[in-house]
Amino acid sequence: MSCNKRRKALIVKADQPRTSPTIGLRRGAFTKMKWPLPRRFEMSMICLAAWMFSGCGGEAIIIQGASLGSNQAGGRGLAPIVFINNTPYRAVFTFGSYDQFDPDYRPDASQFGLEGSTLEGNDSTNVGLLECARVLSVGGRRMLDLIDRNFPDTERDEAAFIEGVAFYDPGVGSGDPVLVGMAPPFEALLGVDFPCGALLIVRFEFDDLGPLPFRVDFELIVPETPR
């Protein structure tokens, strides 16, 4: 992942994050793909060292040092997230959170597909919760590879298991959905682009200037800290 090509987040402060105690979305629950797994510390350190010497070293240190939102050793907090689809088309994609330095990490991942749990055009989800991890990903290749590697037998929606976000005209009556375009993958880094506990807002928009017809925008609302 390039150090220079992520979209910058718009940070908005609020008294309280608009969170929900449930992980359910408006059109169905998250498809959970996560089970506890011991971390391989040695391999993580090797990957960290390699990434530091690749030219993104300062950013790597920030990411690894960022709080995972828990006061307990080895614990992780939760990141509230909401998706807003500002296009008239059904958005189909896989999203989740993961640690990029751990090859055995099992992403906390979910999907919106052509059927079942869907995100329709000009619609939004309720606030869901993801486990805090080093990277928030929407259709990122590394997340998909980790799911492939570490969840080989997990049932998933293959139409949504793609890089980026696909947009479909759902058709009318018995007509099949028609693919109208794509948005590129999006990733944000913990400690660089967002803190654990901020409300993450992911928006899908038309993109008249980019190489693809749609884009992923990212904002967050940071709760006020006590003074």
PDB file of C-alpha atoms in Angstrom, residues 120-206:
ATOM      1  CA  GLU A 120     -29.288  -0.282  -1.816  1.00  0.00           C
ATOM      2  CA  GLY A 121     -28.859   2.947  -3.719  1.00  0.00           C
ATOM      3  CA  ASN A 122     -29.473   6.190  -1.816  1.00  0.00           C
ATOM      4  CA  ASP A 123     -29.539   4.275   1.445  1.00  0.00           C
ATOM      5  CA  SER A 124     -27.407   3.887   4.549  1.00  0.00           C
ATOM      6  CA  THR A 125     -26.768   1.349   7.266  1.00  0.00           C
ATOM      7  CA  ASN A 126     -27.285   1.600  10.974  1.00  0.00           C
ATOM      8  CA  VAL A 127     -24.113   1.830  13.036  1.00  0.00           C
ATOM      9  CA  GLY A 128     -22.308  -1.503  13.251  1.00  0.00           C
ATOM     10  CA  LEU A 129     -19.218  -2.503  15.223  1.00  0.00           C
ATOM     11  CA  LEU A 130     -15.874  -3.848  14.030  1.00  0.00           C
ATOM     12  CA  GLU A 131     -13.028  -5.090  16.185  1.00  0.00           C
ATOM     13  CA  CYS A 132     -10.251  -2.485  16.344  1.00  0.00           C
ATOM     14  CA  ALA A 133      -7.299  -3.552  14.210  1.00  0.00           C
ATOM     15  CA  ARG A 134      -4.446  -1.811  12.400  1.00  0.00           C
ATOM     16  CA  VAL A 135      -6.252  -1.401   9.069  1.00  0.00           C
ATOM     17  CA  LEU A 136      -9.840  -0.645   8.052  1.00  0.00           C
ATOM     18  CA  SER A 137     -10.369  -2.093   4.585  1.00  0.00           C
ATOM     19  CA  VAL A 138     -13.128  -1.825   1.999  1.00  0.00           C
ATOM     20  CA  GLY A 139     -12.362  -4.336  -0.726  1.00  0.00           C
ATOM     21  CA  GLY A 140      -8.602  -4.326  -0.104  1.00  0.00           C
ATOM     22  CA  ARG A 141      -6.474  -7.072  -1.663  1.00  0.00           C
ATOM     23  CA  ARG A 142      -4.521  -7.838   1.515  1.00  0.00           C
ATOM     24  CA  MET A 143      -7.707  -8.339   3.544  1.00  0.00           C
ATOM     25  CA  LEU A 144      -9.137 -10.650   0.878  1.00  0.00           C
ATOM     26  CA  ASP A 145      -5.905 -12.659   0.823  1.00  0.00           C
ATOM     27  CA  LEU A 146      -5.988 -13.066   4.616  1.00  0.00           C
ATOM     28  CA  ILE A 147      -9.598 -14.259   4.450  1.00  0.00           C
ATOM     29  CA  ASP A 148      -8.672 -16.724   1.702  1.00  0.00           C
ATOM     30  CA  ARG A 149      -5.716 -18.010   3.684  1.00  0.00           C
ATOM     31  CA  ASN A 150      -7.151 -18.117   7.189  1.00  0.00           C
ATOM     32  CA  PHE A 151     -10.842 -18.807   6.492  1.00  0.00           C
ATOM     33  CA  PRO A 152     -10.599 -21.407   3.705  1.00  0.00           C
ATOM     34  CA  ASP A 153     -13.931 -23.075   4.580  1.00  0.00           C
ATOM     35  CA  THR A 154     -16.008 -20.036   5.573  1.00  0.00           C
ATOM     36  CA  GLU A 155     -19.165 -19.537   3.533  1.00  0.00           C
ATOM     37  CA  ARG A 156     -19.122 -16.207   1.718  1.00  0.00           C
ATOM     38  CA  ASP A 157     -20.765 -14.276  -1.101  1.00  0.00           C
ATOM     39  CA  GLU A 158     -18.408 -14.658  -4.060  1.00  0.00           C
ATOM     40  CA  ALA A 159     -20.030 -11.750  -5.908  1.00  0.00           C
ATOM     41  CA  ALA A 160     -18.984  -9.489  -3.007  1.00  0.00           C
ATOM     42  CA  PHE A 161     -15.546 -11.074  -2.534  1.00  0.00           C
ATOM     43  CA  ILE A 162     -13.835  -8.629  -4.894  1.00  0.00           C
ATOM     44  CA  GLU A 163     -11.263  -5.871  -4.874  1.00  0.00           C
ATOM     45  CA  GLY A 164     -13.013  -2.545  -4.508  1.00  0.00           C
ATOM     46  CA  VAL A 165     -16.775  -1.985  -4.601  1.00  0.00           C
ATOM     47  CA  ALA A 166     -19.129  -3.081  -7.381  1.00  0.00           C
ATOM     48  CA  PHE A 167     -22.284  -1.117  -8.188  1.00  0.00           C
ATOM     49  CA  TYR A 168     -25.289  -2.873  -9.716  1.00  0.00           C
ATOM     50  CA  ASP A 169     -28.553  -1.748 -11.196  1.00  0.00           C
ATOM     51  CA  PRO A 170     -30.810  -4.221  -9.370  1.00  0.00           C
ATOM     52  CA  GLY A 171     -33.243  -4.420 -12.285  1.00  0.00           C
ATOM     53  CA  VAL A 172     -37.009  -4.668 -12.026  1.00  0.00           C
ATOM     54  CA  GLY A 173     -39.261  -7.676 -11.813  1.00  0.00           C
ATOM     55  CA  SER A 174     -37.323 -10.822 -12.667  1.00  0.00           C
ATOM     56  CA  GLY A 175     -34.484  -8.965 -14.386  1.00  0.00           C
ATOM     57  CA  ASP A 176     -30.959  -9.818 -13.234  1.00  0.00           C
ATOM     58  CA  PRO A 177     -28.804  -7.097 -11.636  1.00  0.00           C
ATOM     59  CA  VAL A 178     -26.489  -5.363 -14.118  1.00  0.00           C
ATOM     60  CA  LEU A 179     -22.978  -4.203 -13.207  1.00  0.00           C
ATOM     61  CA  VAL A 180     -22.667  -0.497 -13.955  1.00  0.00           C
ATOM     62  CA  GLY A 181     -19.215   0.280 -12.535  1.00  0.00           C
ATOM     63  CA  MET A 182     -16.618  -0.059  -9.792  1.00  0.00           C
ATOM     64  CA  ALA A 183     -14.928   1.966  -7.070  1.00  0.00           C
ATOM     65  CA  PRO A 184     -11.283   1.260  -6.173  1.00  0.00           C
ATOM     66  CA  PRO A 185     -10.376  -0.390  -2.857  1.00  0.00           C
ATOM     67  CA  PHE A 186     -10.025   1.836   0.182  1.00  0.00           C
ATOM     68  CA  GLU A 187      -7.922   1.385   3.324  1.00  0.00           C
ATOM     69  CA  ALA A 188      -7.377   3.581   6.393  1.00  0.00           C
ATOM     70  CA  LEU A 189      -4.683   3.102   9.044  1.00  0.00           C
ATOM     71  CA  LEU A 190      -5.212   3.068  12.801  1.00  0.00           C
ATOM     72  CA  GLY A 191      -3.226   5.859  14.455  1.00  0.00           C
ATOM     73  CA  VAL A 192      -2.701   7.664  11.143  1.00  0.00           C
ATOM     74  CA  ASP A 193      -6.191   8.054   9.680  1.00  0.00           C
ATOM     75  CA  PHE A 194      -8.393   7.185  12.677  1.00  0.00           C
ATOM     76  CA  PRO A 195      -8.293   6.281  16.392  1.00  0.00           C
ATOM     77  CA  CYS A 196     -10.098   3.308  17.880  1.00  0.00           C
ATOM     78  CA  GLY A 197     -13.472   4.483  19.194  1.00  0.00           C
ATOM     79  CA  ALA A 198     -14.134   7.159  16.561  1.00  0.00           C
ATOM     80  CA  LEU A 199     -17.262   6.758  14.481  1.00  0.00           C
ATOM     81  CA  LEU A 200     -16.089   5.739  10.985  1.00  0.00           C
ATOM     82  CA  ILE A 201     -18.235   6.997   8.108  1.00  0.00           C
ATOM     83  CA  VAL A 202     -17.704   5.423   4.677  1.00  0.00           C
ATOM     84  CA  ARG A 203     -19.497   7.059   1.740  1.00  0.00           C
ATOM     85  CA  PHE A 204     -19.894   5.873  -1.837  1.00  0.00           C
ATOM     86  CA  GLU A 205     -19.984   8.662  -4.410  1.00  0.00           C
ATOM     87  CA  PHE A 206     -19.846   9.266  -8.152  1.00  0.00           C
TER      88      PHE A 206
END
